[in-house]
Coordinates of C-alpha atoms and ligand atoms in Angstrom, one line a residue:
X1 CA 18.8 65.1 51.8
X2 CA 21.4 62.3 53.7
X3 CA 20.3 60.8 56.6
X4 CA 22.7 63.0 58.6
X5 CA 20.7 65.8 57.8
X6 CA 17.9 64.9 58.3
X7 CA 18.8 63.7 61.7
X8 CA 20.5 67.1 62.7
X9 CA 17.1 68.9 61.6
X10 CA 15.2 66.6 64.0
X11 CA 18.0 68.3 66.4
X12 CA 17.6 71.8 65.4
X13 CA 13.9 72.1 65.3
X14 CA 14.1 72.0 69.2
X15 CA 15.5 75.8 69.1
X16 CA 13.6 78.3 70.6
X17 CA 11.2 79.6 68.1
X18 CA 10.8 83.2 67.2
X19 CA 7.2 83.1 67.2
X20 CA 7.0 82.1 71.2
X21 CA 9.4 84.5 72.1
X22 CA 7.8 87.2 70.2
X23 CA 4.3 86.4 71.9
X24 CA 6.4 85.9 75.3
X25 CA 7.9 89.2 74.9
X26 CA 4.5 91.2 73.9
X27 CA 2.0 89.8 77.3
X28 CA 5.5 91.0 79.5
X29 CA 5.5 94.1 80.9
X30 CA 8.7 95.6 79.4
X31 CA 8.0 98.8 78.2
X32 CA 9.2 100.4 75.1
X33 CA 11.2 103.5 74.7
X34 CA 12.1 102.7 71.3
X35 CA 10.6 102.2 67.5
X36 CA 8.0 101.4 66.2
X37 CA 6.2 104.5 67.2
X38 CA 3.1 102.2 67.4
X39 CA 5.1 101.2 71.2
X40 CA 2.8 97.9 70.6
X41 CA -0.3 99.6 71.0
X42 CA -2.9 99.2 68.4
X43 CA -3.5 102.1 66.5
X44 CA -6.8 102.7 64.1
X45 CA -7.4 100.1 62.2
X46 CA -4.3 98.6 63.1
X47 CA -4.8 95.4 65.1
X48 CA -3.2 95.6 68.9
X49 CA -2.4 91.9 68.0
X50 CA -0.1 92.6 65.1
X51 CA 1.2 95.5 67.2
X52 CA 2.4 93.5 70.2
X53 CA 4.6 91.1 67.5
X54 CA 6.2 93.7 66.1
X55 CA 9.4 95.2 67.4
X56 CA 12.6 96.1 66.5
X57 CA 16.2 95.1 67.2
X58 CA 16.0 95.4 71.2
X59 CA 18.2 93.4 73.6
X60 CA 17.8 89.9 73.7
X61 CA 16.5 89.7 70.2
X62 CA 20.0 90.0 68.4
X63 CA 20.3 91.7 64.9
X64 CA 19.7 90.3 61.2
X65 CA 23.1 92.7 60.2
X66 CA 25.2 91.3 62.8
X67 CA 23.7 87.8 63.6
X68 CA 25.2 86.7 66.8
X69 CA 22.8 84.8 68.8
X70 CA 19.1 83.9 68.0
X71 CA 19.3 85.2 64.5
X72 CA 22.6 83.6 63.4
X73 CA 21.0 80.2 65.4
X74 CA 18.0 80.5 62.8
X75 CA 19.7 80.9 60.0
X76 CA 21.9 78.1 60.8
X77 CA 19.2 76.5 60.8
X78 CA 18.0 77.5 57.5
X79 CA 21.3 76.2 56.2
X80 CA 20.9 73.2 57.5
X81 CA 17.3 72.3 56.2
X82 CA 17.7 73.9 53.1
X83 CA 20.9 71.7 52.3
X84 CA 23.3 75.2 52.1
X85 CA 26.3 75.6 53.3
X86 CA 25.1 79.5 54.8
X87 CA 22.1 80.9 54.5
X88 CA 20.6 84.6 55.1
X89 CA 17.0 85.6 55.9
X90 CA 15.7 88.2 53.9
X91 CA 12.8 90.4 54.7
X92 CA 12.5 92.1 51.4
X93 CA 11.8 89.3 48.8
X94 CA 14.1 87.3 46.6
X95 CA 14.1 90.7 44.6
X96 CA 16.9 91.8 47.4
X97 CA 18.3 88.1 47.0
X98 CA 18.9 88.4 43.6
X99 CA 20.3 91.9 43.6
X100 CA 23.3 91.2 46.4
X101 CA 23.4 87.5 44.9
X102 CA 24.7 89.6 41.7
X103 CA 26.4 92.0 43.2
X104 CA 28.5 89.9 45.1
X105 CA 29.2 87.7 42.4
X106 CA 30.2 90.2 39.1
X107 CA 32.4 93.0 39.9
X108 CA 31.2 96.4 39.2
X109 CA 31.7 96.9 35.5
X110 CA 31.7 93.2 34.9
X111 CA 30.0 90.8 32.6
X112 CA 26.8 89.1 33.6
X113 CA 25.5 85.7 31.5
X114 CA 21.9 85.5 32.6
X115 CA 18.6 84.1 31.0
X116 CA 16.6 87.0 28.9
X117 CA 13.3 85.3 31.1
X118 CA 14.9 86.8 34.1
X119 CA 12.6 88.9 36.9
X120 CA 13.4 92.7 36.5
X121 CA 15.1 92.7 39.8
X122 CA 18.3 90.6 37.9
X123 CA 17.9 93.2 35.6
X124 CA 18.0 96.3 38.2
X125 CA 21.4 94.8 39.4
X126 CA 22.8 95.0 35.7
X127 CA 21.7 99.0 35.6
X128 CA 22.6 99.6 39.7
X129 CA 26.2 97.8 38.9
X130 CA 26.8 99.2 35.4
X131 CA 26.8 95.7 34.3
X132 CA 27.0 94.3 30.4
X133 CA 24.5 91.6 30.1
X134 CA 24.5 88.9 27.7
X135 CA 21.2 86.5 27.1
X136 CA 20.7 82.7 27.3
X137 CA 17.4 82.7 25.0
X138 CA 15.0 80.3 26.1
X139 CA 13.5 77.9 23.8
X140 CA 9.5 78.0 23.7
X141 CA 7.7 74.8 24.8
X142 CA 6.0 73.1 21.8
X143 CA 2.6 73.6 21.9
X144 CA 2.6 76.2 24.3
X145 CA 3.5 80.1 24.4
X146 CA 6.2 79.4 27.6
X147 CA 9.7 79.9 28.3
X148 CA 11.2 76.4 28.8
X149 CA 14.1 76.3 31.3
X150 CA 18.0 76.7 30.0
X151 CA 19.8 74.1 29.5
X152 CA 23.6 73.0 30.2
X153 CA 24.2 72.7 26.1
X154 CA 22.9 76.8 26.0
X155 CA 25.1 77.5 28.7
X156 CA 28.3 75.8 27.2
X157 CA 27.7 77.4 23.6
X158 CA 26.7 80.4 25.3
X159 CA 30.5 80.5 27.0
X160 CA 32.3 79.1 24.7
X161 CA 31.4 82.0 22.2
X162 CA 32.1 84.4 25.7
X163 CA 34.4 83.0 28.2
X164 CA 34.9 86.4 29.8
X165 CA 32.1 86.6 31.9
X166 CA 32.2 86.4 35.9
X167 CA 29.0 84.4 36.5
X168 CA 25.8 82.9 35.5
X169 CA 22.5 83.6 36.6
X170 CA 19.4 81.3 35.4
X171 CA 15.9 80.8 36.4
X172 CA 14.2 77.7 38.3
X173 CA 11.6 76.9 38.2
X174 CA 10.2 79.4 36.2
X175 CA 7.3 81.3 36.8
X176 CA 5.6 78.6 34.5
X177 CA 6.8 75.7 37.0
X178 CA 9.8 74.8 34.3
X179 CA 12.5 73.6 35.9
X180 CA 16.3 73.5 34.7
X181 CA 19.0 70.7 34.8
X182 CA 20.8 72.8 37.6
X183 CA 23.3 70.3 38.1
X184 CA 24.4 69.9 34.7
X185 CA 24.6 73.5 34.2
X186 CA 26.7 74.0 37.3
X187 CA 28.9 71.5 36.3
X188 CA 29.7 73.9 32.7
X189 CA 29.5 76.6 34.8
X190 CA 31.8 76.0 37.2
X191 CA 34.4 74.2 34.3
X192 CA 35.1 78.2 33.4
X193 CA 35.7 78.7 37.3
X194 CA 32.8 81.3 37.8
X195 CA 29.6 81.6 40.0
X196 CA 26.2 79.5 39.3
X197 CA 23.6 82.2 40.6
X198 CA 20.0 80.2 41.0
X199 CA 16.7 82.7 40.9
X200 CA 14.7 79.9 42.2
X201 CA 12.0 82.4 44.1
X202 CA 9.5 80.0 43.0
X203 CA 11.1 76.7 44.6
X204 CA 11.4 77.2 48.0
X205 CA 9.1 74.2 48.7
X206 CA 11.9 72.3 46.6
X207 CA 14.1 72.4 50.2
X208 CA 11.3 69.6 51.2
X209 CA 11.8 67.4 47.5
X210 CA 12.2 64.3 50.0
X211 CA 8.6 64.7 51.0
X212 CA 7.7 64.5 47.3
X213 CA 7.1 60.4 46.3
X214 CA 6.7 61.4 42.5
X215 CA 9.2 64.0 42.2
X216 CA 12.7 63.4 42.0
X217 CA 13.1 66.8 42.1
X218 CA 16.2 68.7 44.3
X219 CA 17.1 72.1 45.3
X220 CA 19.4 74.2 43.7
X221 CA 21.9 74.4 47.3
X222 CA 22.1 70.2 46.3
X223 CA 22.5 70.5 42.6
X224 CA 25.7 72.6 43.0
X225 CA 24.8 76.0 42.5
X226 CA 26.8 78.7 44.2
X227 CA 24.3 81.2 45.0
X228 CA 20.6 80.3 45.6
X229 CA 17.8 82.9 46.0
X230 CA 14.7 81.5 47.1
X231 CA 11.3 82.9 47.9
X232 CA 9.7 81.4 50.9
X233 CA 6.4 83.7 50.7
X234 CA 6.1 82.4 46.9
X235 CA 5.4 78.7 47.4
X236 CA 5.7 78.3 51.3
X237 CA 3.4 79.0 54.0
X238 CA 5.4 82.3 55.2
X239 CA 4.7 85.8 54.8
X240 CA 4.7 88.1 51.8
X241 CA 8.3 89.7 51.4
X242 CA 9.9 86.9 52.9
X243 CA 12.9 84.8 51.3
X244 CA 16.1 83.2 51.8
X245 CA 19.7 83.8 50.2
X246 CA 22.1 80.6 50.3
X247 CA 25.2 80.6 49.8
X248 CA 28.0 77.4 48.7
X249 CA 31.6 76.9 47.7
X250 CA 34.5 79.0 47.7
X251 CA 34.0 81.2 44.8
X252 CA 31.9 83.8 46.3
X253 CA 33.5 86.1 49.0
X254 CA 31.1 85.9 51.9
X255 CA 31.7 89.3 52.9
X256 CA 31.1 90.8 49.3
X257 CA 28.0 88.9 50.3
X258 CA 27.1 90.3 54.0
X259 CA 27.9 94.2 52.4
X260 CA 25.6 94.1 49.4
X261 CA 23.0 92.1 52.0
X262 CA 23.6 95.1 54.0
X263 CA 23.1 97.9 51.3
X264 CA 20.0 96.3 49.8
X265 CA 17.8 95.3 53.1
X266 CA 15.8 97.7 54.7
X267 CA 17.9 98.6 58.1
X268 CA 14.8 97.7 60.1
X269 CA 14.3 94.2 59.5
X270 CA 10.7 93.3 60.8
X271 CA 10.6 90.3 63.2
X272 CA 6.7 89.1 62.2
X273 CA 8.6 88.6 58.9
X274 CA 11.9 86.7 60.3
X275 CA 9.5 85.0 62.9
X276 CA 7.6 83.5 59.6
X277 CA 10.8 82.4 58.1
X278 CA 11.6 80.6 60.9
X279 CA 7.6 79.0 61.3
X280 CA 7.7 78.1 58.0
X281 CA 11.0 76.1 57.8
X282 CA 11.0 74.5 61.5
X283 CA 7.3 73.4 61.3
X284 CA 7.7 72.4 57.6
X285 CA 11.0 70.4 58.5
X286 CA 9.3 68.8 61.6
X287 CA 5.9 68.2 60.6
X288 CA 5.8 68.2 56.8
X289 CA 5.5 64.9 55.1
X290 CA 2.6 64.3 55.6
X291 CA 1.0 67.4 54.5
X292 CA 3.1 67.5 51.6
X293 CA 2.1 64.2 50.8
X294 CA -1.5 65.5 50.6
X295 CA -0.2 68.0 48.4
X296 CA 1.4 65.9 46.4
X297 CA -1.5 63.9 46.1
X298 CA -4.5 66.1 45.9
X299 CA -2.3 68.3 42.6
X300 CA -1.9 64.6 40.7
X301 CA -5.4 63.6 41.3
X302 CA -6.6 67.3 40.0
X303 CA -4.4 66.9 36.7
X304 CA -6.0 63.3 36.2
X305 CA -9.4 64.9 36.7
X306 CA -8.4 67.3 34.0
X307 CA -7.4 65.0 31.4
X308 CA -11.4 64.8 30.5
X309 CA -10.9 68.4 29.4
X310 CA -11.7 69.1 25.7
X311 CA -10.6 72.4 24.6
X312 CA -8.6 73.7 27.3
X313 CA -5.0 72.3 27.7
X314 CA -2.9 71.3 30.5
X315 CA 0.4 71.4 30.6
X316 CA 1.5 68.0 31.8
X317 CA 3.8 67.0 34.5
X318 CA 7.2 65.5 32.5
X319 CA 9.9 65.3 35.1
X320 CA 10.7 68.9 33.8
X321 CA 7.8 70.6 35.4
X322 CA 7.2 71.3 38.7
X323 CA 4.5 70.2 40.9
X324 CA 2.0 73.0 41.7
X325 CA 2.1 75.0 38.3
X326 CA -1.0 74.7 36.5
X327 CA -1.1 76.1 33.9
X328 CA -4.1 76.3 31.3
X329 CA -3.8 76.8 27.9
X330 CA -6.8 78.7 25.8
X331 CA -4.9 77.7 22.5
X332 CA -7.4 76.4 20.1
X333 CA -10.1 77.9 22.0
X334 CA -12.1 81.2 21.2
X335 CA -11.2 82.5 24.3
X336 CA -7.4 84.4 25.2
X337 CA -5.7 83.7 28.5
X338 CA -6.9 87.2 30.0
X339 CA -10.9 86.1 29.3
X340 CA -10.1 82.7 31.0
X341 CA -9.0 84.5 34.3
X342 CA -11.5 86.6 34.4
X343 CA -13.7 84.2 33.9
X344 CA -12.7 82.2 36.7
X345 CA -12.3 85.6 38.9
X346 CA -16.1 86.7 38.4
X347 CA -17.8 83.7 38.0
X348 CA -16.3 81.5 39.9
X349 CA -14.3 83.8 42.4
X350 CA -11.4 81.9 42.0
X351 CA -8.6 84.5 42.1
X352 CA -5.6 83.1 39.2
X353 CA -2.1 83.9 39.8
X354 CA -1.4 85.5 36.4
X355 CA -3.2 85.3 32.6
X356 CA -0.9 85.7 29.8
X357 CA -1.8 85.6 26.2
X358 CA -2.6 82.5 25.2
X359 CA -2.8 80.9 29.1
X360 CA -3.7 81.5 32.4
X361 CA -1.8 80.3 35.4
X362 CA -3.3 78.7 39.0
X363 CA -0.7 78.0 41.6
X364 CA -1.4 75.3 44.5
X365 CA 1.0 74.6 47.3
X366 CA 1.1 72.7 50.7
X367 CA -1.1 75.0 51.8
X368 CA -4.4 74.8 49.9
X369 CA -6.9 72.9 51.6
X370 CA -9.2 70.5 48.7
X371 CA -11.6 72.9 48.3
X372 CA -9.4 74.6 46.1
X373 CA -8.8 71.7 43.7
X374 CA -12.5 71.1 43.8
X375 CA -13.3 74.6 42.4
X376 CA -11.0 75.1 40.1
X377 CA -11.8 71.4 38.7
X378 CA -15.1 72.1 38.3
X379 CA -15.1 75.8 36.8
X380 CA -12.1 74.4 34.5
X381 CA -15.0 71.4 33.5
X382 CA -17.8 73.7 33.1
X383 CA -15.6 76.2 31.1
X384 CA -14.6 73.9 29.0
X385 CA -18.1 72.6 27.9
X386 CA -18.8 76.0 26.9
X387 CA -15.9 77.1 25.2
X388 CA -15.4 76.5 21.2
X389 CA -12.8 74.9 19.3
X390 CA -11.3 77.6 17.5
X391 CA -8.4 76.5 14.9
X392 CA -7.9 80.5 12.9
X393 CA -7.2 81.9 16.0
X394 CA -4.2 79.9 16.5
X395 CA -3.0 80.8 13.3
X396 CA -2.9 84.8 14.0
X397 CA -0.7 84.4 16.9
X398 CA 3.4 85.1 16.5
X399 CA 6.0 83.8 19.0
X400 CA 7.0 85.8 21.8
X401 CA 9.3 88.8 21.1
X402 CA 11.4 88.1 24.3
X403 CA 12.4 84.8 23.0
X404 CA 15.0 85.9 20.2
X405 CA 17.7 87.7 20.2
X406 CA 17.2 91.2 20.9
X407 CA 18.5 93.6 18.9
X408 CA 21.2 95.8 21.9
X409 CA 22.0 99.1 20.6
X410 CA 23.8 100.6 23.7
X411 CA 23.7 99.1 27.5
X412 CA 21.1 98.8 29.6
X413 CA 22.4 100.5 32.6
X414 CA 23.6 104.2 30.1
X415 CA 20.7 104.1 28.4
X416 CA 18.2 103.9 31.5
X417 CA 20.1 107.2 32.4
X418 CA 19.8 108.7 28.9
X419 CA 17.4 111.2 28.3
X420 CA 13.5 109.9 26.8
X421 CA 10.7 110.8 24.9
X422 CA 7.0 109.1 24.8
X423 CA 6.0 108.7 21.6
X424 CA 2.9 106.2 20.4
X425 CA 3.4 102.9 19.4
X426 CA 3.5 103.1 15.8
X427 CA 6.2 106.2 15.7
X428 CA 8.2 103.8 17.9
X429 CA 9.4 101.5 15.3
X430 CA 13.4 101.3 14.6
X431 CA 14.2 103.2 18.0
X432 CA 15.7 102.6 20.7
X433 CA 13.9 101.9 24.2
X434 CA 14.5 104.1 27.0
X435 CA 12.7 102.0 29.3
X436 CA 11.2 98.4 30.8
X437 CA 8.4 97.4 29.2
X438 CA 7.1 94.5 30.8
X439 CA 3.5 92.0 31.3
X440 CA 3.0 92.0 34.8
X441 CA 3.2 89.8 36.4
X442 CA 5.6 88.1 35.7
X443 CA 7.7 91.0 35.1
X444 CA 10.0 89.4 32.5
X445 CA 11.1 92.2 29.9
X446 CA 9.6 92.4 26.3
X447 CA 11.8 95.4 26.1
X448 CA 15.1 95.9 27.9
X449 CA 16.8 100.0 28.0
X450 CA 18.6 100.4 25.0
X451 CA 17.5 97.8 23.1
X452 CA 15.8 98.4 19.6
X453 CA 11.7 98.2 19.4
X454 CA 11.1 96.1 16.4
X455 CA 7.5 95.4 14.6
X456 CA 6.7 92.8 16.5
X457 CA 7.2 94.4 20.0
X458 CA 5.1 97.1 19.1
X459 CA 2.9 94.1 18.0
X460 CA 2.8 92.4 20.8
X461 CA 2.5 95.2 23.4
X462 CA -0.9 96.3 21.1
X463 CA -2.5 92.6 21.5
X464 CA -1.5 92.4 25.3
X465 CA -3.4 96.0 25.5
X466 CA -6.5 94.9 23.3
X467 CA -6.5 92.4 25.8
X468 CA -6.8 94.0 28.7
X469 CA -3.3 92.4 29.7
X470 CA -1.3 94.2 32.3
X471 CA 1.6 95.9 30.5
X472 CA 4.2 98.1 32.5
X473 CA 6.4 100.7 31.8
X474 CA 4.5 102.3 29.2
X475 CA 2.3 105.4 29.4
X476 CA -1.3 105.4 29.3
X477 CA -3.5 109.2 28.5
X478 CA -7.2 108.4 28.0
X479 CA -7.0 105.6 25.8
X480 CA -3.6 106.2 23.9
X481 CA -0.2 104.3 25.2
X482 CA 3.0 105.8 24.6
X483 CA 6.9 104.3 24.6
X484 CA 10.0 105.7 26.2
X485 CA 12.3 105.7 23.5
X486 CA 16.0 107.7 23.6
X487 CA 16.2 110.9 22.2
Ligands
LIG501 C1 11.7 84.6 39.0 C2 11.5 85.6 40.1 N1 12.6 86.1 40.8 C3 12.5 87.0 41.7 C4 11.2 87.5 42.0 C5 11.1 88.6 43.1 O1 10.6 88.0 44.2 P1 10.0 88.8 45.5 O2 8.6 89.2 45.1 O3 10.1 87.8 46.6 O4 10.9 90.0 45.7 C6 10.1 87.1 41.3 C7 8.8 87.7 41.7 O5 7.8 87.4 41.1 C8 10.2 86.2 40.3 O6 9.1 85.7 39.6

């Protein structure tokens, strides 16, 4: 970020902050003849304190649909820190982001190029807007079971073969911490004159890169992406649910934008929620460095520690992979990603973020204090003294389903309406899926409506079972699973 901005944040951050006025407004003696029904009283077990916070669009306190004072100042705001030209609070995840971010951007009908590793909320827009999806396949990182990020060359061989499409949506980071080339891919992008859509729900801390001394790592708003969704409850200090939608250039209409914003947030916004969107940015903006330094700091240190590991793996920090991430691979070890985690959950009480097959995934942010690097550091040491070497396991496994070209028989969004029957694995083979199924988290899609289930989904969803993995979208009687397969 230019001098110039930084300079006008140091400006903005003097706003009147929604917290205050929140905490202002609660110990006045306005009294409420209005929702929430709770008339900020406690209630139960709810706390009075929470109560008091939480109102509703009332005068003074202006109106996330129709910004025109205190809101539209905050997300001005927003803009301004997070390097976007406009920017929207959102108060129900990037998942709402991502779904007006599409809308806005393919027309109903339309064609939509977007990674196959996308969250199931990019893929809800394809079936709400009747949308034909075609995949950018990720490549697997050597050595590991993990989606790499796209890259530009995917993108320009992806649209050459398909011009006709209206956008492109991607993924970065990743779940996995990968993170893509943004701005080379918005330059092919935007050499067909369509949309760059950015999922980066897990980078919202990439709005502060500049506080980062290792990193040279930018946000998506500066590498020239269009539309940006961005999770600030994911790797922020703010509040689950919250997030942020930015918008750049002239090839989105803006108020394409502000009516799908409208259809897909709830139409009681809660100010706790937009009061931690605006905490989490000012404060950061003001008084971050050096806690991200720390941050900073404290991660490297913990992945040097590490290196003494012997049979566990880390996936190293290239200038590809984000800082927080750690991901910890069991490969060559007699233990599966799903016995590491819980591992670490019942011995150790260290809760992980996610365990996948062959790793298990720990996320740190600005907001851990060292005790959290200390733990995992030394349950990760102890594990590892205890763990085997294990090469035949290795062999067994197969690469991950979602990773090649899936086999489309009709579109997602007709065949999600179509009618289904559950049937067991094995009688599944060879038809055609009438349904999501999905590890969660992070949600991405080993099976996509319509698509055909091949040996080695029914492969895969049969390991991720045996090992205790969380699967959705299937059916589970006693201890058989069944598939939703067209009829
Ligand atoms: C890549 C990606 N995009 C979007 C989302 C949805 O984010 P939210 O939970 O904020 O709705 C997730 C959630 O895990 C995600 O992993």
């Amino acid at each position: 970020m230019g001098d110039t901005n930084a300079s006008s944040q140091r400006r903005e951050v003097t706003l009147e902050r929604l917290w205050d006025k929140l905490q202002a407004y609660g110990s006045g003696d306005w009294y409420p003849y209005h929702m929430p029904g709770h008339k900020r009283n406690g209630w139960g077990a709810l706390p009075p304190e929470l109560a008091k916070l939480d109102i509703t669009e009332i005068d003074g306190f202006d109106n996330l649909h129709q910004p025109e004072d205190l809101i539209k100042r905050l997300q001005q705001q927003a803009a301004v820190i997070c390097g976007a030209e406009e920017s929207f609070y959102l108060v129900n995840g990037s998942s709402c982001g991502v779904l007006a971010a599409i809308s806005a951007a393919v027309p109903q009908g339309g064609k939509l190029l977007m990674a196959r590793n996308c969250h199931k909320s990019a893929y809800h827009a394809v079936y709400l807007r009747g949308l034909e999806a075609e995949y950018l396949y990720p490549n697997l990182l050597p050595d590991y079971d993990i989606c790499d990020a796209i890259t530009p060359e995917q993108v320009k061989e992806a649209l050459l073969r398909d011009p006709s499409v209206s956008a492109v949506l991607i993924v970065s980071p990743t779940y996995e911490g990968r993170i893509a080339d943004v701005q080379g891919i918005a330059q092919v992008v935007h050499s067909y004159g369509i949309p760059l859509i950015v999922d980066e729900a897990h980078g919202a801390h990439l709005n502060f890169a500049q506080y980062f001394a290792e990193y040279r790592l930018t946000n998506s708003n500066l590498a020239g992406a269009d539309l940006v969704v961005q999770s600030t409850h994911k790797t922020l200090p703010a509040l689950t649910q919250t997030a942020l939608l930015h918008v750049n250039g002239r090839i989105i209409r803006r108020d394409r934008l502000r009516r799908f914003l409208q259809i897909y947030q709830t139409s009681s916004p809660s100010y706790p929620l937009m009061a931690s969107i605006d905490n989490c940015l000012s404060y950061t903006a003001q008084y971050g460095r050096e806690p991200f330094r720390q941050f900073e700091a404290r991660f490297l240190k913990l992945l040097q520690e590490l290196e003494s590991l012997q049979k566990l793996r880390i996936l190293r920090g290239d200038d590809r992979q984000d800082i927080g991430k750690l991901v910890i691979s069991v490969r060559g070890t007699n233990c599966n990603g799903k016995q590491l985690y819980e591992r670490l959950l019942q011995q150790y009480h260290l809760q992980p973020e996610m365990a996948a097959e062959t790793y298990c995934l720990a996320m740190f942010t600005v907001g851990d204090r060292q005790e959290g690097y200390d733990r995992m550091r030394d349950a990760l040491l102890e594990t590892d003294r205890q763990l085997e070497s294990c090469r035949e396991f290795e062999t067994e496994r197969e690469n991950l389903p979602f990773v090649k070209a899936s086999n489309r028989v009709i579109g997602l969004a007709k065949a999600w309406d179509s009618k289904v029957e559950w049937r067991y694995p094995e009688e599944c083979q060879g038809c055609v899926s009438g349904g999501f199924v999905s590890l969660y988290p992070p949600g991405i899609p080993l099976l996509v409506p319509g698509e055909k289930i091949e040996e080695e989904h029914i492969k895969a969803i049969n390991r991720w079972l045996t090992m205790g993995l969380s699967v959705t979208g299937i059916r589970m009687e006693e201890e058989h699973c069944s598939l939703a397969v067209l009829v």
